[in-house]
C-alpha atoms as a PDB file:
ATOM      1  CA  MET A   1     107.352  82.781  85.304  1.00  0.00           C
ATOM      2  CA  SER A   2     108.183  79.974  88.430  1.00  0.00           C
ATOM      3  CA  GLU A   3     105.999  77.022  88.821  1.00  0.00           C
ATOM      4  CA  ASN A   4     103.694  78.262  91.528  1.00  0.00           C
ATOM      5  CA  ALA A   5     102.149  81.654  91.813  1.00  0.00           C
ATOM      6  CA  ILE A   6     102.802  82.118  95.540  1.00  0.00           C
ATOM      7  CA  GLN A   7     105.315  80.757  97.636  1.00  0.00           C
ATOM      8  CA  ILE A   8     105.683  80.905 101.101  1.00  0.00           C
ATOM      9  CA  SER A   9     108.399  79.549 103.624  1.00  0.00           C
ATOM     10  CA  ASN A  10     107.907  79.842 107.593  1.00  0.00           C
ATOM     11  CA  LEU A  11     106.499  83.297 107.169  1.00  0.00           C
ATOM     12  CA  THR A  12     106.384  84.873 110.232  1.00  0.00           C
ATOM     13  CA  VAL A  13     105.190  88.986 111.002  1.00  0.00           C
ATOM     14  CA  ARG A  14     105.518  89.828 114.603  1.00  0.00           C
ATOM     15  CA  PHE A  15     104.424  92.879 115.839  1.00  0.00           C
ATOM     16  CA  GLY A  16     106.030  93.807 119.332  1.00  0.00           C
ATOM     17  CA  SER A  17     105.164  90.672 121.546  1.00  0.00           C
ATOM     18  CA  VAL A  18     102.423  89.947 119.440  1.00  0.00           C
ATOM     19  CA  THR A  19     103.341  87.600 116.636  1.00  0.00           C
ATOM     20  CA  ALA A  20     100.450  87.928 114.351  1.00  0.00           C
ATOM     21  CA  VAL A  21     101.304  85.327 111.571  1.00  0.00           C
ATOM     22  CA  ASP A  22     103.578  82.060 113.129  1.00  0.00           C
ATOM     23  CA  GLY A  23     105.085  80.029 110.313  1.00  0.00           C
ATOM     24  CA  LEU A  24     103.016  80.105 107.451  1.00  0.00           C
ATOM     25  CA  ASN A  25     103.522  77.375 104.296  1.00  0.00           C
ATOM     26  CA  LEU A  26     101.636  77.613 101.866  1.00  0.00           C
ATOM     27  CA  GLU A  27     101.865  77.085  98.024  1.00  0.00           C
ATOM     28  CA  VAL A  28      99.176  78.584  95.443  1.00  0.00           C
ATOM     29  CA  LYS A  29      99.179  77.089  91.876  1.00  0.00           C
ATOM     30  CA  TRP A  30      98.445  79.261  88.974  1.00  0.00           C
ATOM     31  CA  GLY A  31      94.985  78.633  88.018  1.00  0.00           C
ATOM     32  CA  GLU A  32      93.789  78.038  91.484  1.00  0.00           C
ATOM     33  CA  LEU A  33      91.281  79.633  94.053  1.00  0.00           C
ATOM     34  CA  PHE A  34      92.905  79.432  97.406  1.00  0.00           C
ATOM     35  CA  GLY A  35      90.701  80.558 100.332  1.00  0.00           C
ATOM     36  CA  LEU A  36      92.330  81.634 103.323  1.00  0.00           C
ATOM     37  CA  LEU A  37      90.033  81.377 106.077  1.00  0.00           C
ATOM     38  CA  GLY A  38      90.394  81.802 109.891  1.00  0.00           C
ATOM     39  CA  PRO A  39      88.676  83.674 112.706  1.00  0.00           C
ATOM     40  CA  ASN A  40      89.406  87.509 113.491  1.00  0.00           C
ATOM     41  CA  GLY A  41      93.019  88.098 113.955  1.00  0.00           C
ATOM     42  CA  ALA A  42      94.067  84.775 112.498  1.00  0.00           C
ATOM     43  CA  GLY A  43      96.643  86.333 110.564  1.00  0.00           C
ATOM     44  CA  LYS A  44      94.476  86.170 107.123  1.00  0.00           C
ATOM     45  CA  THR A  45      94.668  90.298 106.607  1.00  0.00           C
ATOM     46  CA  THR A  46      98.499  90.017 107.470  1.00  0.00           C
ATOM     47  CA  THR A  47      99.588  87.353 105.279  1.00  0.00           C
ATOM     48  CA  ILE A  48      97.515  89.755 102.385  1.00  0.00           C
ATOM     49  CA  LYS A  49      99.438  92.823 103.160  1.00  0.00           C
ATOM     50  CA  VAL A  50     102.857  90.837 103.329  1.00  0.00           C
ATOM     51  CA  LEU A  51     101.712  89.488  99.623  1.00  0.00           C
ATOM     52  CA  SER A  52     101.037  92.964  98.266  1.00  0.00           C
ATOM     53  CA  THR A  53     104.661  94.379  99.885  1.00  0.00           C
ATOM     54  CA  LEU A  54     102.357  96.614 102.076  1.00  0.00           C
ATOM     55  CA  LEU A  55     104.029  94.747 105.360  1.00  0.00           C
ATOM     56  CA  ARG A  56     107.132  93.601 105.610  1.00  0.00           C
ATOM     57  CA  PRO A  57     107.903  89.769 107.152  1.00  0.00           C
ATOM     58  CA  THR A  58     109.735  89.885 110.216  1.00  0.00           C
ATOM     59  CA  GLU A  59     111.319  86.023 109.211  1.00  0.00           C
ATOM     60  CA  GLY A  60     110.389  83.986 106.351  1.00  0.00           C
ATOM     61  CA  ILE A  61     110.409  83.948 102.468  1.00  0.00           C
ATOM     62  CA  ALA A  62     107.477  84.934 100.562  1.00  0.00           C
ATOM     63  CA  ARG A  63     107.324  85.237  96.877  1.00  0.00           C
ATOM     64  CA  VAL A  64     104.819  86.536  94.250  1.00  0.00           C
ATOM     65  CA  GLY A  65     105.052  85.055  90.458  1.00  0.00           C
ATOM     66  CA  GLY A  66     108.456  84.241  91.497  1.00  0.00           C
ATOM     67  CA  HIS A  67     109.261  87.394  92.912  1.00  0.00           C
ATOM     68  CA  ASP A  68     110.524  88.430  96.484  1.00  0.00           C
ATOM     69  CA  VAL A  69     108.137  90.797  98.511  1.00  0.00           C
ATOM     70  CA  THR A  70     111.189  92.282 100.317  1.00  0.00           C
ATOM     71  CA  LYS A  71     113.514  92.827  97.114  1.00  0.00           C
ATOM     72  CA  GLU A  72     111.055  92.967  94.289  1.00  0.00           C
ATOM     73  CA  GLN A  73     108.008  95.087  95.302  1.00  0.00           C
ATOM     74  CA  GLU A  74     107.390  96.820  91.901  1.00  0.00           C
ATOM     75  CA  ASP A  75     107.764  93.646  90.041  1.00  0.00           C
ATOM     76  CA  ILE A  76     105.294  92.144  92.245  1.00  0.00           C
ATOM     77  CA  ARG A  77     102.539  95.530  92.024  1.00  0.00           C
ATOM     78  CA  GLU A  78     102.944  94.976  88.432  1.00  0.00           C
ATOM     79  CA  ILE A  79     101.222  91.723  88.346  1.00  0.00           C
ATOM     80  CA  ILE A  80      98.959  92.156  91.221  1.00  0.00           C
ATOM     81  CA  GLY A  81      95.122  92.671  91.612  1.00  0.00           C
ATOM     82  CA  VAL A  82      94.413  93.444  95.326  1.00  0.00           C
ATOM     83  CA  CYS A  83      90.876  94.306  97.170  1.00  0.00           C
ATOM     84  CA  PRO A  84      91.802  95.189 100.626  1.00  0.00           C
ATOM     85  CA  GLN A  85      89.472  94.370 103.566  1.00  0.00           C
ATOM     86  CA  GLU A  86      89.244  97.865 104.077  1.00  0.00           C
ATOM     87  CA  PRO A  87      87.744  99.569 100.795  1.00  0.00           C
ATOM     88  CA  SER A  88      90.418 102.527  99.479  1.00  0.00           C
ATOM     89  CA  PHE A  89      88.433 104.633  97.333  1.00  0.00           C
ATOM     90  CA  TYR A  90      87.374 108.603  96.079  1.00  0.00           C
ATOM     91  CA  PRO A  91      84.268 109.230  97.836  1.00  0.00           C
ATOM     92  CA  PHE A  92      83.651 112.621  95.325  1.00  0.00           C
ATOM     93  CA  LEU A  93      84.318 110.515  91.982  1.00  0.00           C
ATOM     94  CA  THR A  94      82.080 108.005  90.571  1.00  0.00           C
ATOM     95  CA  GLY A  95      82.303 104.350  90.873  1.00  0.00           C
ATOM     96  CA  ARG A  96      83.311 104.694  86.976  1.00  0.00           C
ATOM     97  CA  GLU A  97      85.652 107.307  87.757  1.00  0.00           C
ATOM     98  CA  ASN A  98      87.470 105.356  90.654  1.00  0.00           C
ATOM     99  CA  ILE A  99      87.790 102.754  88.005  1.00  0.00           C
ATOM    100  CA  GLU A 100      89.518 104.222  85.904  1.00  0.00           C
ATOM    101  CA  LEU A 101      91.471 106.305  87.887  1.00  0.00           C
ATOM    102  CA  TYR A 102      93.143 102.552  89.025  1.00  0.00           C
ATOM    103  CA  GLY A 103      93.328 101.773  85.443  1.00  0.00           C
ATOM    104  CA  ASP A 104      94.996 105.223  84.899  1.00  0.00           C
ATOM    105  CA  PHE A 105      97.435 104.075  87.652  1.00  0.00           C
ATOM    106  CA  HIS A 106      98.530 101.290  85.890  1.00  0.00           C
ATOM    107  CA  SER A 107      99.053 103.138  82.753  1.00  0.00           C
ATOM    108  CA  MET A 108      96.176 101.547  80.682  1.00  0.00           C
ATOM    109  CA  PRO A 109      95.939 103.107  77.093  1.00  0.00           C
ATOM    110  CA  LYS A 110      93.004 104.927  77.120  1.00  0.00           C
ATOM    111  CA  LYS A 111      90.781 103.126  74.360  1.00  0.00           C
ATOM    112  CA  THR A 112      91.464  99.714  76.034  1.00  0.00           C
ATOM    113  CA  LEU A 113      90.933 101.023  79.463  1.00  0.00           C
ATOM    114  CA  LYS A 114      87.401 102.296  78.590  1.00  0.00           C
ATOM    115  CA  GLU A 115      86.168  98.925  76.876  1.00  0.00           C
ATOM    116  CA  ARG A 116      87.643  96.935  79.878  1.00  0.00           C
ATOM    117  CA  VAL A 117      85.880  99.341  82.497  1.00  0.00           C
ATOM    118  CA  ASP A 118      82.231  99.151  80.519  1.00  0.00           C
ATOM    119  CA  SER A 119      82.719  95.373  80.489  1.00  0.00           C
ATOM    120  CA  LEU A 120      83.612  94.944  84.165  1.00  0.00           C
ATOM    121  CA  ILE A 121      80.681  97.370  84.886  1.00  0.00           C
ATOM    122  CA  GLN A 122      78.179  95.236  82.974  1.00  0.00           C
ATOM    123  CA  ARG A 123      80.043  91.921  84.322  1.00  0.00           C
ATOM    124  CA  ILE A 124      79.098  92.548  87.802  1.00  0.00           C
ATOM    125  CA  GLY A 125      75.803  94.385  87.293  1.00  0.00           C
ATOM    126  CA  MET A 126      76.380  97.618  87.854  1.00  0.00           C
ATOM    127  CA  GLU A 127      75.049 100.035  84.976  1.00  0.00           C
ATOM    128  CA  ASP A 128      72.311 101.641  86.611  1.00  0.00           C
ATOM    129  CA  HIS A 129      74.773 102.659  89.249  1.00  0.00           C
ATOM    130  CA  ALA A 130      78.745 103.231  87.920  1.00  0.00           C
ATOM    131  CA  ASN A 131      77.752 107.152  87.231  1.00  0.00           C
ATOM    132  CA  ARG A 132      76.905 107.861  90.982  1.00  0.00           C
ATOM    133  CA  ARG A 133      79.159 109.678  93.615  1.00  0.00           C
ATOM    134  CA  ALA A 134      80.590 106.641  95.739  1.00  0.00           C
ATOM    135  CA  ARG A 135      79.936 108.424  98.636  1.00  0.00           C
ATOM    136  CA  GLU A 136      75.730 107.804  97.650  1.00  0.00           C
ATOM    137  CA  TYR A 137      77.032 103.989  97.766  1.00  0.00           C
ATOM    138  CA  SER A 138      75.843 101.314  99.956  1.00  0.00           C
ATOM    139  CA  GLY A 139      78.336  98.606 101.751  1.00  0.00           C
ATOM    140  CA  GLY A 140      78.017  95.945  99.208  1.00  0.00           C
ATOM    141  CA  MET A 141      77.963  98.789  96.180  1.00  0.00           C
ATOM    142  CA  ILE A 142      81.729 100.060  97.286  1.00  0.00           C
ATOM    143  CA  ARG A 143      82.751  96.445  98.108  1.00  0.00           C
ATOM    144  CA  ARG A 144      81.990  95.733  93.947  1.00  0.00           C
ATOM    145  CA  VAL A 145      83.318  99.147  93.423  1.00  0.00           C
ATOM    146  CA  SER A 146      86.680  97.646  95.027  1.00  0.00           C
ATOM    147  CA  THR A 147      86.775  94.822  93.280  1.00  0.00           C
ATOM    148  CA  LEU A 148      86.854  96.443  90.246  1.00  0.00           C
ATOM    149  CA  MET A 149      89.555  98.662  91.272  1.00  0.00           C
ATOM    150  CA  ALA A 150      91.380  95.804  92.023  1.00  0.00           C
ATOM    151  CA  LEU A 151      91.052  93.982  88.615  1.00  0.00           C
ATOM    152  CA  VAL A 152      90.702  96.492  86.487  1.00  0.00           C
ATOM    153  CA  HIS A 153      94.374  96.251  84.551  1.00  0.00           C
ATOM    154  CA  ASP A 154      93.548  92.165  84.352  1.00  0.00           C
ATOM    155  CA  PRO A 155      96.372  91.201  87.048  1.00  0.00           C
ATOM    156  CA  LYS A 156      98.293  87.580  87.578  1.00  0.00           C
ATOM    157  CA  VAL A 157      97.327  87.358  90.130  1.00  0.00           C
ATOM    158  CA  ALA A 158      94.260  88.638  92.538  1.00  0.00           C
ATOM    159  CA  LEU A 159      94.252  89.021  96.378  1.00  0.00           C
ATOM    160  CA  LEU A 160      90.652  89.459  97.693  1.00  0.00           C
ATOM    161  CA  ASP A 161      90.272  90.157 101.451  1.00  0.00           C
ATOM    162  CA  GLU A 162      86.453  89.618 102.080  1.00  0.00           C
ATOM    163  CA  PRO A 163      85.204  90.819  98.488  1.00  0.00           C
ATOM    164  CA  THR A 164      81.506  90.067  99.425  1.00  0.00           C
ATOM    165  CA  VAL A 165      81.361  91.549 102.672  1.00  0.00           C
ATOM    166  CA  ALA A 166      78.045  93.153 103.047  1.00  0.00           C
ATOM    167  CA  MET A 167      76.678  92.453  99.793  1.00  0.00           C
ATOM    168  CA  ASP A 168      72.869  91.319  99.329  1.00  0.00           C
ATOM    169  CA  PRO A 169      72.662  87.608  97.883  1.00  0.00           C
ATOM    170  CA  VAL A 170      72.438  88.550  93.832  1.00  0.00           C
ATOM    171  CA  SER A 171      75.316  90.697  94.183  1.00  0.00           C
ATOM    172  CA  ARG A 172      76.961  88.298  95.677  1.00  0.00           C
ATOM    173  CA  ARG A 173      76.550  85.622  93.227  1.00  0.00           C
ATOM    174  CA  SER A 174      77.417  87.938  90.492  1.00  0.00           C
ATOM    175  CA  VAL A 175      80.476  88.423  92.169  1.00  0.00           C
ATOM    176  CA  TRP A 176      81.096  84.464  92.511  1.00  0.00           C
ATOM    177  CA  GLU A 177      80.772  84.378  88.737  1.00  0.00           C
ATOM    178  CA  PHE A 178      83.509  86.951  87.830  1.00  0.00           C
ATOM    179  CA  ILE A 179      86.216  85.575  90.322  1.00  0.00           C
ATOM    180  CA  ARG A 180      85.356  82.244  88.304  1.00  0.00           C
ATOM    181  CA  GLU A 181      86.332  83.394  85.726  1.00  0.00           C
ATOM    182  CA  LEU A 182      89.289  85.048  86.514  1.00  0.00           C
ATOM    183  CA  LYS A 183      90.404  81.241  87.981  1.00  0.00           C
ATOM    184  CA  HIS A 184      89.435  79.947  84.335  1.00  0.00           C
ATOM    185  CA  ASN A 185      91.843  82.600  82.825  1.00  0.00           C
ATOM    186  CA  GLY A 186      94.668  81.205  84.697  1.00  0.00           C
ATOM    187  CA  LYS A 187      94.631  83.809  87.438  1.00  0.00           C
ATOM    188  CA  ALA A 188      95.861  82.768  90.538  1.00  0.00           C
ATOM    189  CA  ILE A 189      93.852  84.154  93.341  1.00  0.00           C
ATOM    190  CA  ILE A 190      93.702  84.219  97.027  1.00  0.00           C
ATOM    191  CA  LEU A 191      90.442  84.757  98.872  1.00  0.00           C
ATOM    192  CA  THR A 192      89.656  85.418 102.243  1.00  0.00           C
ATOM    193  CA  THR A 193      85.981  85.008 103.512  1.00  0.00           C
ATOM    194  CA  HIS A 194      83.909  84.487 107.017  1.00  0.00           C
ATOM    195  CA  TYR A 195      81.270  82.724 104.729  1.00  0.00           C
ATOM    196  CA  MET A 196      82.103  79.107 104.015  1.00  0.00           C
ATOM    197  CA  GLU A 197      79.337  78.504 101.948  1.00  0.00           C
ATOM    198  CA  GLU A 198      81.169  81.279  99.486  1.00  0.00           C
ATOM    199  CA  ALA A 199      84.817  78.877  99.991  1.00  0.00           C
ATOM    200  CA  GLU A 200      82.817  75.648  99.298  1.00  0.00           C
ATOM    201  CA  GLU A 201      81.336  76.555  96.236  1.00  0.00           C
ATOM    202  CA  LEU A 202      84.252  78.502  94.906  1.00  0.00           C
ATOM    203  CA  CYS A 203      87.508  77.504  96.139  1.00  0.00           C
ATOM    204  CA  ASP A 204      89.443  74.382  94.747  1.00  0.00           C
ATOM    205  CA  ARG A 205      91.450  74.426  98.172  1.00  0.00           C
ATOM    206  CA  VAL A 206      91.217  75.915 101.357  1.00  0.00           C
ATOM    207  CA  GLY A 207      93.962  76.537 104.350  1.00  0.00           C
ATOM    208  CA  ILE A 208      92.719  77.333 108.175  1.00  0.00           C
ATOM    209  CA  ILE A 209      94.388  79.635 110.476  1.00  0.00           C
ATOM    210  CA  ASP A 210      93.928  80.002 113.725  1.00  0.00           C
ATOM    211  CA  GLN A 211      96.809  82.037 115.938  1.00  0.00           C
ATOM    212  CA  GLY A 212      98.826  82.943 113.202  1.00  0.00           C
ATOM    213  CA  ARG A 213      98.784  79.227 112.423  1.00  0.00           C
ATOM    214  CA  LEU A 214      98.103  76.854 109.687  1.00  0.00           C
ATOM    215  CA  ILE A 215      95.869  74.117 111.309  1.00  0.00           C
ATOM    216  CA  ALA A 216      94.205  72.535 108.162  1.00  0.00           C
ATOM    217  CA  ILE A 217      94.476  72.438 104.570  1.00  0.00           C
ATOM    218  CA  GLY A 218      92.794  70.906 101.565  1.00  0.00           C
ATOM    219  CA  THR A 219      89.870  70.494  99.330  1.00  0.00           C
ATOM    220  CA  PRO A 220      86.386  71.778 101.465  1.00  0.00           C
ATOM    221  CA  SER A 221      85.390  68.075 100.298  1.00  0.00           C
ATOM    222  CA  ASP A 222      88.719  66.290 101.730  1.00  0.00           C
ATOM    223  CA  LEU A 223      88.558  68.642 105.046  1.00  0.00           C
ATOM    224  CA  LYS A 224      84.956  67.626 105.402  1.00  0.00           C
ATOM    225  CA  LYS A 225      85.066  63.985 104.837  1.00  0.00           C
ATOM    226  CA  GLU A 226      88.323  64.084 107.296  1.00  0.00           C
ATOM    227  CA  TYR A 227      86.429  65.428 109.859  1.00  0.00           C
ATOM    228  CA  GLY A 228      83.057  63.890 109.500  1.00  0.00           C
ATOM    229  CA  ALA A 229      81.259  67.255 108.532  1.00  0.00           C
ATOM    230  CA  GLU A 230      78.474  67.790 106.287  1.00  0.00           C
ATOM    231  CA  HIS A 231      79.551  71.748 106.163  1.00  0.00           C
ATOM    232  CA  LEU A 232      82.916  73.181 106.139  1.00  0.00           C
ATOM    233  CA  GLU A 233      81.625  75.640 108.835  1.00  0.00           C
ATOM    234  CA  ASP A 234      81.362  72.717 110.705  1.00  0.00           C
ATOM    235  CA  VAL A 235      85.340  71.983 110.545  1.00  0.00           C
ATOM    236  CA  PHE A 236      86.259  75.199 110.902  1.00  0.00           C
ATOM    237  CA  ILE A 237      84.069  75.790 114.119  1.00  0.00           C
ATOM    238  CA  ARG A 238      85.792  72.185 115.142  1.00  0.00           C
ATOM    239  CA  LEU A 239      88.955  73.234 114.609  1.00  0.00           C
ATOM    240  CA  THR A 240      88.936  76.812 116.017  1.00  0.00           C
ATOM    241  CA  GLY A 241      86.464  76.703 118.263  1.00  0.00           C
ATOM    242  CA  LYS A 242      84.820  79.569 117.373  1.00  0.00           C
ATOM    243  CA  LYS A 243      81.471  80.281 115.647  1.00  0.00           C
ATOM    244  CA  LEU A 244      80.787  82.608 112.556  1.00  0.00           C
ATOM    245  CA  LYS A 245      79.155  85.791 112.242  1.00  0.00           C
ATOM    246  CA  GLU A 246      77.631  86.880 109.153  1.00  0.00           C
ATOM    247  CA  ASP A 247      78.239  90.269 109.974  1.00  0.00           C
ATOM    248  CA  VAL A 248      82.141  90.403 110.237  1.00  0.00           C
END
């Protein structure tokens, strides 16, 4: 296993004349929770798609667990869990069935899978809702199910693209604790979020990107100190010139 869980060198992604990611350089270590922050259209989700092998880079190199995203996609898919920005689930299945299905995709033994799903559902406070059809879920509940679908197979690397959007404060806090446990178990995590208090609370380091370029990187406390700010959101607004929307 490589020293860095994620290694990105001069990553560039273009869609025609539009450059979504522009020469991004980034390293994420094992056991590190890294926050990738930026306004809408900054390149966060595009970067996640490259790391999850859903999108080929135009230029540059990206490695996950030492594996090249353009040459070793199957190796990468075995070690990652992805919670996408747009949830993908089967509305006619229950929450539990959706989570179990993703465990089946990873060929988890039936007994192990059942125990794992039971544990995750309890850990994230879904016991009263797990056997309801997913089409009946609120937006926040769908995000919780999507998070468990991404993590049911206990991946080494977690790519979480705005996992707590639409969650109530209690649900969000339970997910925070769950994400902390992943980090403490040595997982590497990239978290994108529009909630700056979430980034301050959870992340070891954050990177702020705008127009596809990395414009600041460091611990939340170091960035606040560097820019003389009380809150990370103040740093974000100063660097990007954009205010955050809680409903994004």
